[in-house]
Coordinates of C-alpha atoms in Angstrom, one line a residue:
Chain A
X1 CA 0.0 0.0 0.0
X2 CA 1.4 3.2 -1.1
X3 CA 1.9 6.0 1.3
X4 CA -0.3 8.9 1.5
X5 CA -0.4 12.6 2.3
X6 CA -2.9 14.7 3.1
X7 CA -1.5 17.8 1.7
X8 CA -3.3 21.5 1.1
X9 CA -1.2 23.7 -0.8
X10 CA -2.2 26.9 0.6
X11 CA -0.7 25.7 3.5
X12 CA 3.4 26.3 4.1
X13 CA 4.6 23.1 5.7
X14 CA 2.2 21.3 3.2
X15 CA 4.4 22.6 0.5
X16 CA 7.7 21.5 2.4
X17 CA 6.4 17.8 2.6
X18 CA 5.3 18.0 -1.6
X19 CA 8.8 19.3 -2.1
X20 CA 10.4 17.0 -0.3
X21 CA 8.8 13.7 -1.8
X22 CA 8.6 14.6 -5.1
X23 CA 12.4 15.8 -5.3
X24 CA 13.3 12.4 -3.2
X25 CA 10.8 10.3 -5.7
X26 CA 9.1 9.5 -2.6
X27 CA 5.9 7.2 -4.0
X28 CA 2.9 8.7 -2.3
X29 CA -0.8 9.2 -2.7
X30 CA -1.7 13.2 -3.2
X31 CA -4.6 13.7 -0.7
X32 CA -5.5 16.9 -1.2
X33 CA -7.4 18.6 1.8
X34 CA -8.9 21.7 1.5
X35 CA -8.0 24.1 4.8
X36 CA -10.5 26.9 3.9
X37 CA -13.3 24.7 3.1
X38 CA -12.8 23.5 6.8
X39 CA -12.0 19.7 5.5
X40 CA -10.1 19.0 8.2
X41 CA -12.6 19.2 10.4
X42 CA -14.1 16.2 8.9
X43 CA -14.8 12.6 10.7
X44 CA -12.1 11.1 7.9
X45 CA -9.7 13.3 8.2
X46 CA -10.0 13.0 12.4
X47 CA -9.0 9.2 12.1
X48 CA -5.6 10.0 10.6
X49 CA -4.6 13.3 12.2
X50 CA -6.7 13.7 16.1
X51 CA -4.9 17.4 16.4
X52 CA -6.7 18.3 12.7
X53 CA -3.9 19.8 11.0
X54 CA -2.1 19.0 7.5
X55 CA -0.3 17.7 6.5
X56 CA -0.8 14.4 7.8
X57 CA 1.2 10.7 6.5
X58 CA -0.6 7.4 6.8
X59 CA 2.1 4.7 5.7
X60 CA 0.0 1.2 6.4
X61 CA -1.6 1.8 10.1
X62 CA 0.8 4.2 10.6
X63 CA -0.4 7.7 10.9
X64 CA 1.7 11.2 11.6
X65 CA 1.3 14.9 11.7
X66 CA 3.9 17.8 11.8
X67 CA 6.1 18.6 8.9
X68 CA 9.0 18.5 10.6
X69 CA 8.7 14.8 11.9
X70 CA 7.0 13.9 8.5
X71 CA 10.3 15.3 6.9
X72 CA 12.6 13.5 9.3
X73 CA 10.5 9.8 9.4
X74 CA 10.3 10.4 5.3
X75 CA 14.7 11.2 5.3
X76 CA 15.4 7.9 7.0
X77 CA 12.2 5.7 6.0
X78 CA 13.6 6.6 1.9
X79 CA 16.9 7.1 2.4
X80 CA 17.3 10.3 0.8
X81 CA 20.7 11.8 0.2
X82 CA 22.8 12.9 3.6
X83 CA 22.4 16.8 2.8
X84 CA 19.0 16.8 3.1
X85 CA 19.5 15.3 7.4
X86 CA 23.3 14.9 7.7
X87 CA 24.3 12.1 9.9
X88 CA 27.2 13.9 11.2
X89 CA 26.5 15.1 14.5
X90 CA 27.0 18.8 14.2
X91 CA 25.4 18.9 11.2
X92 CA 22.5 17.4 11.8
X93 CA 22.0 19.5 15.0
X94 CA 22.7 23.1 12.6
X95 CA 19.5 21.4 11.2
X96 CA 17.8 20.6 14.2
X97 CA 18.6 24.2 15.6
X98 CA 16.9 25.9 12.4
X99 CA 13.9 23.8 12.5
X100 CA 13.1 24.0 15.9
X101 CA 13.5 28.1 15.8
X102 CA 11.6 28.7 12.7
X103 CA 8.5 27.7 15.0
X104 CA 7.6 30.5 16.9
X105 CA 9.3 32.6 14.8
X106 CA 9.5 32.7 11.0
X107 CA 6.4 30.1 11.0
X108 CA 4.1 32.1 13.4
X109 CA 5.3 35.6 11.7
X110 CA 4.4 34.9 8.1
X111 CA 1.6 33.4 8.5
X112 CA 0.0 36.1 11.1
X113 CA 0.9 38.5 7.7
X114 CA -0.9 36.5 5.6
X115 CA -4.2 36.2 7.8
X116 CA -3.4 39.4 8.5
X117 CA -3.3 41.0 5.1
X118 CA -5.7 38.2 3.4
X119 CA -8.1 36.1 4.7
X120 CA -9.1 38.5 8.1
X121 CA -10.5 41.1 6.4
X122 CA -12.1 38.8 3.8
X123 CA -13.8 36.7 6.6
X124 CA -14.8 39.9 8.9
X125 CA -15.2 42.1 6.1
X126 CA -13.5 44.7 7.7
X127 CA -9.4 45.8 7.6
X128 CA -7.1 45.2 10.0
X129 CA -6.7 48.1 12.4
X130 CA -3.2 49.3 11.6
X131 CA -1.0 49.1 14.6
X132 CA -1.7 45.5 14.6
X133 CA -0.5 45.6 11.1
X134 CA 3.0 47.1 11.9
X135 CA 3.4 45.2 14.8
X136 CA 3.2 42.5 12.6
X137 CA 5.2 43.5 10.0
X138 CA 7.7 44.6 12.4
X139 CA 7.8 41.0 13.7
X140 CA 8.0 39.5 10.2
X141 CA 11.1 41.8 9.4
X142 CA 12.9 41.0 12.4
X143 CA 12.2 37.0 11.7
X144 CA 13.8 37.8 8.1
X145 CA 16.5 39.6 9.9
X146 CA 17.7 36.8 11.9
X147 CA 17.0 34.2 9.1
X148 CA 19.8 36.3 6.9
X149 CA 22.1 37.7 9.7
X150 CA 22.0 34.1 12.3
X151 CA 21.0 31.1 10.2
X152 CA 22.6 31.9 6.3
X153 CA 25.2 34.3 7.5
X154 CA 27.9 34.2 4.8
X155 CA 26.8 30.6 3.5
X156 CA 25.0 29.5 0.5
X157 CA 22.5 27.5 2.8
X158 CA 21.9 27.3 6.0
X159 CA 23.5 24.1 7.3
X160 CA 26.7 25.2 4.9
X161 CA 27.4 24.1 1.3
X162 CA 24.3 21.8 0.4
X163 CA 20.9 22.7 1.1
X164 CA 19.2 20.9 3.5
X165 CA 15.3 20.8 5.4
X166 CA 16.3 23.6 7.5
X167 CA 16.2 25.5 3.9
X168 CA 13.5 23.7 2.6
X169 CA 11.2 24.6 5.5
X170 CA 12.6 28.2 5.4
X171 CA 11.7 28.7 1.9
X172 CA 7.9 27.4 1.7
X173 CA 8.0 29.7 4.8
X174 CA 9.0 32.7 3.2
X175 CA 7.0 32.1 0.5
X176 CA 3.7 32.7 2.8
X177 CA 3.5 36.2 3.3
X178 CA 4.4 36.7 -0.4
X179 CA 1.3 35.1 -1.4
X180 CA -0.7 38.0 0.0
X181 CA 0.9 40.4 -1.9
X182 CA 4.0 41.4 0.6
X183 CA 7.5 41.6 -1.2
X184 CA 9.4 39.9 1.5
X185 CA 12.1 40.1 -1.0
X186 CA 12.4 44.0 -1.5
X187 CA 15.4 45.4 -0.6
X188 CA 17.0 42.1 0.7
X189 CA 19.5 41.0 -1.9
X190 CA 21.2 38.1 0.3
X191 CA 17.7 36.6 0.9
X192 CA 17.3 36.3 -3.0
X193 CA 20.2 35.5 -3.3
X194 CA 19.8 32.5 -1.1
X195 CA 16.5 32.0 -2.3
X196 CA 17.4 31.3 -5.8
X197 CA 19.7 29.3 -4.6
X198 CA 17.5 27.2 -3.1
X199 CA 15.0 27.2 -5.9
X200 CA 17.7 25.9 -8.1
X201 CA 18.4 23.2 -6.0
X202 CA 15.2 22.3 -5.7
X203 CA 14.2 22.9 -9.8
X204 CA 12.5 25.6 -10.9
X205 CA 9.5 23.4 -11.9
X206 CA 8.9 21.5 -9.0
X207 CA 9.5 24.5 -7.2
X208 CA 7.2 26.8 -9.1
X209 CA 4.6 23.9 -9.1
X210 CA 4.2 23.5 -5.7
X211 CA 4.0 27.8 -5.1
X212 CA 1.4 28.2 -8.0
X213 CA -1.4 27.7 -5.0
X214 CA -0.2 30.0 -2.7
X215 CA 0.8 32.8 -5.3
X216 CA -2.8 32.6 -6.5
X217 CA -4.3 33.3 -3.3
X218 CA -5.5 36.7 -3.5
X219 CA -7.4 36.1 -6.6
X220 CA -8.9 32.9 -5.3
X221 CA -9.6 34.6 -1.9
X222 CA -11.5 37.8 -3.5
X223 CA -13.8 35.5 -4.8
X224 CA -14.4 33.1 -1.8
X225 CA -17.8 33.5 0.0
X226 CA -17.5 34.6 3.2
X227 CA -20.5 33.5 4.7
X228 CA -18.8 30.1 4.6
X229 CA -15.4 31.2 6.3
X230 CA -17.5 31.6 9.7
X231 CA -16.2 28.7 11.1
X232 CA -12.8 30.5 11.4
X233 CA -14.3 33.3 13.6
X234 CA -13.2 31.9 17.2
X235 CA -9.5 31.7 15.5
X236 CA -9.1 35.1 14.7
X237 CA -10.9 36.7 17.4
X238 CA -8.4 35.2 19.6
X239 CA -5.6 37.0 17.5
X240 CA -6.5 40.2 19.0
X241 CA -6.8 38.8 22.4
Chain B
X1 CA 30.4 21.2 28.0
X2 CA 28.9 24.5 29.2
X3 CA 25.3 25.1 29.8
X4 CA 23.9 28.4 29.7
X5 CA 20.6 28.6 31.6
X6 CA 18.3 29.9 34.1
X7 CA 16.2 27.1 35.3
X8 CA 12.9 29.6 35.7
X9 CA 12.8 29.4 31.5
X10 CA 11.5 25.6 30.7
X11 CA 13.4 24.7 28.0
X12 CA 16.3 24.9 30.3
X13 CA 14.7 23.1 32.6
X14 CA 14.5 20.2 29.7
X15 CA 17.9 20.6 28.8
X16 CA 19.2 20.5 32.7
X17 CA 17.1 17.3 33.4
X18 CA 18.7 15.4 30.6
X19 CA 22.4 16.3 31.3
X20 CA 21.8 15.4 34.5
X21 CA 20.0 12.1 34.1
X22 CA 22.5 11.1 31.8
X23 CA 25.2 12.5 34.2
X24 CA 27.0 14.0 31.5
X25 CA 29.2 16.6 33.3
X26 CA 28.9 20.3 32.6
X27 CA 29.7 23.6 33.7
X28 CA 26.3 25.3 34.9
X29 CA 26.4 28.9 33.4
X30 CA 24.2 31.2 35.3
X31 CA 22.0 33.6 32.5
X32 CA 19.6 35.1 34.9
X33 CA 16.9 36.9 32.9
X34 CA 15.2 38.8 35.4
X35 CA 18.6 40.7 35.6
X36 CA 18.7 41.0 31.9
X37 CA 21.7 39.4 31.7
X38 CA 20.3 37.8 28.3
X39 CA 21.5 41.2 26.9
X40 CA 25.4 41.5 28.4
X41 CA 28.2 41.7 25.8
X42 CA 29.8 38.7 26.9
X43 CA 26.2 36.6 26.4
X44 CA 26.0 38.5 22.7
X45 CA 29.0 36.4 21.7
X46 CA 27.2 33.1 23.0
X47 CA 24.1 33.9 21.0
X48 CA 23.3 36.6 19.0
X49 CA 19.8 36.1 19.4
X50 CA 19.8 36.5 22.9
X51 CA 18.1 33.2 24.4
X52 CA 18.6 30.2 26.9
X53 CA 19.4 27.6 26.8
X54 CA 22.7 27.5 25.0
X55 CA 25.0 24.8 25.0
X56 CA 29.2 25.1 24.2
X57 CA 31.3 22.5 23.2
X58 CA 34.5 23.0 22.7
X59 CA 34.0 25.5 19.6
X60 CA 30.5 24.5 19.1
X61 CA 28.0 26.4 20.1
X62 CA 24.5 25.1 19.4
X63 CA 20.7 27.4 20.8
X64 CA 17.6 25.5 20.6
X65 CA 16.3 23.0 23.1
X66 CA 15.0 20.8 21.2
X67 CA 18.3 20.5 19.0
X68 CA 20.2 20.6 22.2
X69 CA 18.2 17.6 23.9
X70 CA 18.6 15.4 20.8
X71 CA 21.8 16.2 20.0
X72 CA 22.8 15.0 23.8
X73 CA 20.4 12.1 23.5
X74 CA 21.8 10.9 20.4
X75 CA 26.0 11.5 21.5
X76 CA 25.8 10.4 24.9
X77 CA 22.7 8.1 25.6
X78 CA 24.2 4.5 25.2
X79 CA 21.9 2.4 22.7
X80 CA 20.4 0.7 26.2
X81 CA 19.4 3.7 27.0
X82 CA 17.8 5.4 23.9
X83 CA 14.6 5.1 24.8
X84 CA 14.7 9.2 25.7
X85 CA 15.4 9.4 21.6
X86 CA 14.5 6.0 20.3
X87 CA 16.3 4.7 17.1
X88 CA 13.3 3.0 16.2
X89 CA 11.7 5.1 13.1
X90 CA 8.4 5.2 14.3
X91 CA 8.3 5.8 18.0
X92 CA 11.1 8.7 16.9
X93 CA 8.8 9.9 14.6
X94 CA 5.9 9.9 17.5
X95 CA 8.4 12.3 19.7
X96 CA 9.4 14.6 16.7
X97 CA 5.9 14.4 16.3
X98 CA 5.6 15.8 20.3
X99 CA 8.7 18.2 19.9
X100 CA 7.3 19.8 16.8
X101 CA 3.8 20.3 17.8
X102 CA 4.7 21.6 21.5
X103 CA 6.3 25.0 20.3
X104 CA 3.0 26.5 19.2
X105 CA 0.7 24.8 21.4
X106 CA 1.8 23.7 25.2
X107 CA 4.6 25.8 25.1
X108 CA 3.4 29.2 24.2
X109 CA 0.3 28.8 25.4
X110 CA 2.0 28.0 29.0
X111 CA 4.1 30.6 29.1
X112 CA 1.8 33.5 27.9
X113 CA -0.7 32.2 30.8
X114 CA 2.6 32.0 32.9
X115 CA 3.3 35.5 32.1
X116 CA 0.3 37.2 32.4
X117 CA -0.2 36.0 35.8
X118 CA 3.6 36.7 37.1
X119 CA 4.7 39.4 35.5
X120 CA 1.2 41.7 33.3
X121 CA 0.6 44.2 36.6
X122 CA 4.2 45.0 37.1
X123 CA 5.0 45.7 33.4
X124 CA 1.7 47.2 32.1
X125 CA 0.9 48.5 35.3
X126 CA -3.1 47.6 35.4
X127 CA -4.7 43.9 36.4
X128 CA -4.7 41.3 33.0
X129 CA -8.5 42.2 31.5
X130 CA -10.1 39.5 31.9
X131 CA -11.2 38.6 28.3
X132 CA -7.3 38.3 27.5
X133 CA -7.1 36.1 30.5
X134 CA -9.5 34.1 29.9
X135 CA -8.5 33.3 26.1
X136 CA -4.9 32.6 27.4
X137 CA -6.3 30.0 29.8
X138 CA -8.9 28.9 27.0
X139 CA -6.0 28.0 24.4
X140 CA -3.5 26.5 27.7
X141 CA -6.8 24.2 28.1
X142 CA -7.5 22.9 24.7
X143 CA -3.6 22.3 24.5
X144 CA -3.8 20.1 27.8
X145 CA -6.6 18.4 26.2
X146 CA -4.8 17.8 23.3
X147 CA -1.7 15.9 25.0
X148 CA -4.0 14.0 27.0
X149 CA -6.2 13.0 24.1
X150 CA -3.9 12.9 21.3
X151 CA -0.4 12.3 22.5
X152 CA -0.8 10.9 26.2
X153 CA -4.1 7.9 25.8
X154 CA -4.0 5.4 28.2
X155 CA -0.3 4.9 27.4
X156 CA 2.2 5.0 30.3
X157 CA 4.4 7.4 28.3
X158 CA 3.6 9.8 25.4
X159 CA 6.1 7.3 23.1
X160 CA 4.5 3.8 24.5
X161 CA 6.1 1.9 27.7
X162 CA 9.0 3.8 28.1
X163 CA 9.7 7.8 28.8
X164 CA 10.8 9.9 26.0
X165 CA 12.4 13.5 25.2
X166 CA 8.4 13.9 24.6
X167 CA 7.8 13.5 28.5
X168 CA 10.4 15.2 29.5
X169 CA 9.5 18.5 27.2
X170 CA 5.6 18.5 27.8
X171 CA 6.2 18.0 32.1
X172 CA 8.7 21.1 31.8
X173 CA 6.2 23.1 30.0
X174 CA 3.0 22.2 32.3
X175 CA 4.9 23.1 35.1
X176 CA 5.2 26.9 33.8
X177 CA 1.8 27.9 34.5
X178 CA 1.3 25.2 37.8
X179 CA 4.5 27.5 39.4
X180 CA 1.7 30.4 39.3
X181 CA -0.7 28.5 40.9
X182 CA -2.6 27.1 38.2
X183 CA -4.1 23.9 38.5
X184 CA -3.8 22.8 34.7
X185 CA -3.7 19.1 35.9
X186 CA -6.7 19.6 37.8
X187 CA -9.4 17.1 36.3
X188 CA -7.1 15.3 34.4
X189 CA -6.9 12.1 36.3
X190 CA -4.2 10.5 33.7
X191 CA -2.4 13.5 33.0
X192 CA -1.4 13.8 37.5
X193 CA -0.3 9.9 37.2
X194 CA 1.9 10.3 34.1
X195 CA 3.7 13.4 35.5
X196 CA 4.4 11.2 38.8
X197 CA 5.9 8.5 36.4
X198 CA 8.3 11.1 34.7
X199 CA 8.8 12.5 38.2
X200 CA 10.1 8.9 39.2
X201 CA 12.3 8.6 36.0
X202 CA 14.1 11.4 36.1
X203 CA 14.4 11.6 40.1
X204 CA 11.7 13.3 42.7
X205 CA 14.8 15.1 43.9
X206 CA 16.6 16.4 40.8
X207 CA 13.2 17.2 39.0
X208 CA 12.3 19.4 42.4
X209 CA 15.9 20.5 42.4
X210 CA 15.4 21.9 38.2
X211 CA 12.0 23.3 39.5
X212 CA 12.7 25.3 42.6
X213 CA 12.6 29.0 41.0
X214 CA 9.6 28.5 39.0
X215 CA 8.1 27.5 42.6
X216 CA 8.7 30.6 43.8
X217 CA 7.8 32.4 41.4
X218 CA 6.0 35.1 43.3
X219 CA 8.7 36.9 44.0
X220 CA 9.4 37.2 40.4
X221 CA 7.9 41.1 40.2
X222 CA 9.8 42.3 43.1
X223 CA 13.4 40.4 41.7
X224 CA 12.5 42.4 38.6
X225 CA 11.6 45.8 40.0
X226 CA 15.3 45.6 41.1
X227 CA 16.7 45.0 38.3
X228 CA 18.3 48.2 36.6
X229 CA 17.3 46.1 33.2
X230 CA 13.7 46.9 33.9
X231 CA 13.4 49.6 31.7
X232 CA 14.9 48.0 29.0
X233 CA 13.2 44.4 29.4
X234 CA 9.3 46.6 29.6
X235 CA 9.0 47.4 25.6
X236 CA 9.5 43.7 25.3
X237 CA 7.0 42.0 27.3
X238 CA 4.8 45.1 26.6
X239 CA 4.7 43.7 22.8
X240 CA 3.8 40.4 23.9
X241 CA 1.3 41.4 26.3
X242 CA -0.3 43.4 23.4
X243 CA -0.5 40.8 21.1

């Protein structure tokens, strides 16, 4: 049986799973889950992930959620090449270090901006009041900062000369906030630097193929019925609080 | 091996238990951040990003708890002992599973509750309102449900039989918001026996020992006041607070 994953591409560490098993030639099952729709709220999709999140793997009885360990069990379950999750040591813990960061950081920052700037004022119909904005933004920037000046420093990737999943789960990151129209990339040539770097290693195509959701998203979201969206209310009321 | 930390921030605590446990030895490197000492040159050149814990090795400096823990785990714990970071692939996949999923859940839902009760009157100077109270304790709630539903069961351990890095994170982090006088366990019938079985793997006394500041926590504003970092340490917590 082959292995599936319940993917949304909308959704950033979605996109770092795609990535990762199509550039490995992982075998896998596409299960696409619509987030917006509220599809993971469903009794199916409770069976394979209880916490209701994607992505989600179900390899045989086996079920898992969170990128980062779906990454990792995918790396040693296929084998993949030793950039990707270096076995040395030190390496592996540069690795470790970037993806256990990016959490409450990078992750949390970009998407607040894309809520933020997107699907907030479509679902309450009303903009978001402005200091909320820049505090925001000013998060997001210093996220970026830190990415450049702590994690890439002077390197072509952030674990040193081969990209790795601390990149991979950077990029799709960084990717987030562009969707809703935010040049992340404006006056920061070493991040686009970096980022083409990564986007080369990755191939243009696959790369492109699985960002052509996300850089839609303001079209597909001006045209979304917001009457339906209600059930994400609670969520962003609880921003502000 | 030195170990910066201050044992009132729970991913030192984490770090702290595990050294210990596996009695690997290291230099205990006072940070205290209620001095702001987080933001002293000398700290600057540890981490730039100005956070416990931090571990140094020789040249090797590495932030991060969670990469800190398995890095340790995976040097020093003999394969008898690797149930804290089992080789297996998929009971380590269940605690990456844990590690991952703790940062935005458990972990800053803890510590937001933790902070608003310890520290929102000193810095904002006005009680917590009590709709942004009440939310903070709201999402702490559905993220104790959520490791008792999803990752606990009616297993003795989060991984299966035997403790994990998993345990050892989610105890650290519950603890946050108990040192206030929270009674997040309260209810939860499995949750109180599981944290006694981590409690008896990692040692009554050493895990009291690593939990001793957060204990006393309410005389966290007045060490504060003190501090001549106050000033500097307000526009922080004043963003976080405002969120």
């Amino acid at each position: 049986m082959v292995l599936e994953l319940y993917l949304d591409l909308n959704s950033q560490p979605c996109r770092s799973v795609y990535i990762f098993a199509k550039k490995n030639n992982i075998p896998f099952d596409f299960q696409k889950i619509s987030l917006l729709d509220g599809e993971q709220y469903g009794e199916e999709f409770g069976k394979i992930s209880l916490i209701r999140k994607a992505p989600a793997l179900r390899d045989g009885d086996f079920c898992l959620a969170e990128s980062i360990a779906i990454l990792h069990y995918l790396a040693e379950k296929f084998k993949t090449p030793d950039f990707w999750f270096p076995v040395d040591l030190h390496q592996r813990a540069r690795v470790n270090e970037y993806l256990s960061w990016q959490h409450m950081a990078l992750r949390m920052h970009g998407s607040r901006i894309f809520w933020l700037r997107l699907l907030i004022p479509k679902i309450l119909g009303v903009d978001v009041p402005q200091d909320k904005m820049d505090a925001a933004l000013d998060d997001l920037k210093h996220s970026l900062n830190l990415l450049e000046e702590k994690f890439i420093q002077d390197k072509p990737f952030i674990a040193g000369d081969q990209i790795s999943l601390a990149d991979l789960v950077a990029i799709v990151e960084v990717m987030q906030p562009l969707g809703s129209g935010l040049d992340v990339f404006e006056d920061r040539p070493k991040l686009s630097a970096w980022r083409d770097r990564v986007e080369a290693a990755i191939g243009k195509e696959l790369f492109d193929d699985a960002h052509q959701t996300i850089l839609t998203a303001q079209e597909r979201v001006s045209t979304m019925d917001a009457s339906k969206m209600q059930v994400f209310k609670p969520k962003i009321i609880s921003f502000f609080l | 091996m030195e170990l910066y930390l201050d044992l009132i921030s729970p991913p030192c605590r984490s770090v702290f238990l595990l050294a210990k446990v596996l009695q690997i030895p290291f230099d205990f490197k006072l940070v205290k951040l209620s001095a702001g000492q987080q933001y002293t040159e000398e700290f600057g050149r540890i981490n730039t990003i100005r956070k416990v814990p931090v571990m140094k090795e020789g040249s090797f400096i590495l932030t991060e708890s969670v990469a800190i823990l398995k890095f340790l785990a995976q040097k020093h714990a003999p394969s008898a002992v690797d149930h804290w970071y089992p080789a297996d692939l998929q009971q380590q996949a269940r605690v990456n599973e844990y590690l991952s999923w703790q940062h935005l859940n458990l972990r800053i839902h803890g510590s937001r509750v933790f902070l608003l009760r310890t520290l929102y009157p000193l810095i904002m100077g006005s009680e917590v309102p009590e709709d942004k109270m009440d939310a903070a304790v709201e999402n702490l709630t559905q993220s104790v449900n959520l490791l008792e539903d999803k990752f606990l069961q009616d297993k003795a351990f989060i991984v299966g039989d035997k403790v994990s890095l998993a345990d050892l994170v989610a105890v650290i982090e519950l603890m946050q918001p108990i040192g206030t006088g929270l009674n997040v366990l309260e209810g939860h019938p499995r949750l109180i026996a599981w944290r006694e079985r981590v409690k008896q793997e990692v040692g009554k006394k050493l895990f009291d020992e690593a939990h001793e500041s957060v204990m006393k926590v309410n005389s966290l504003p007045q060490e504060m006041q003190r501090s001549s970092h106050l000033q500097a340490l307000i526009p922080k917590f004043q963003k976080v607070f405002n969120w």
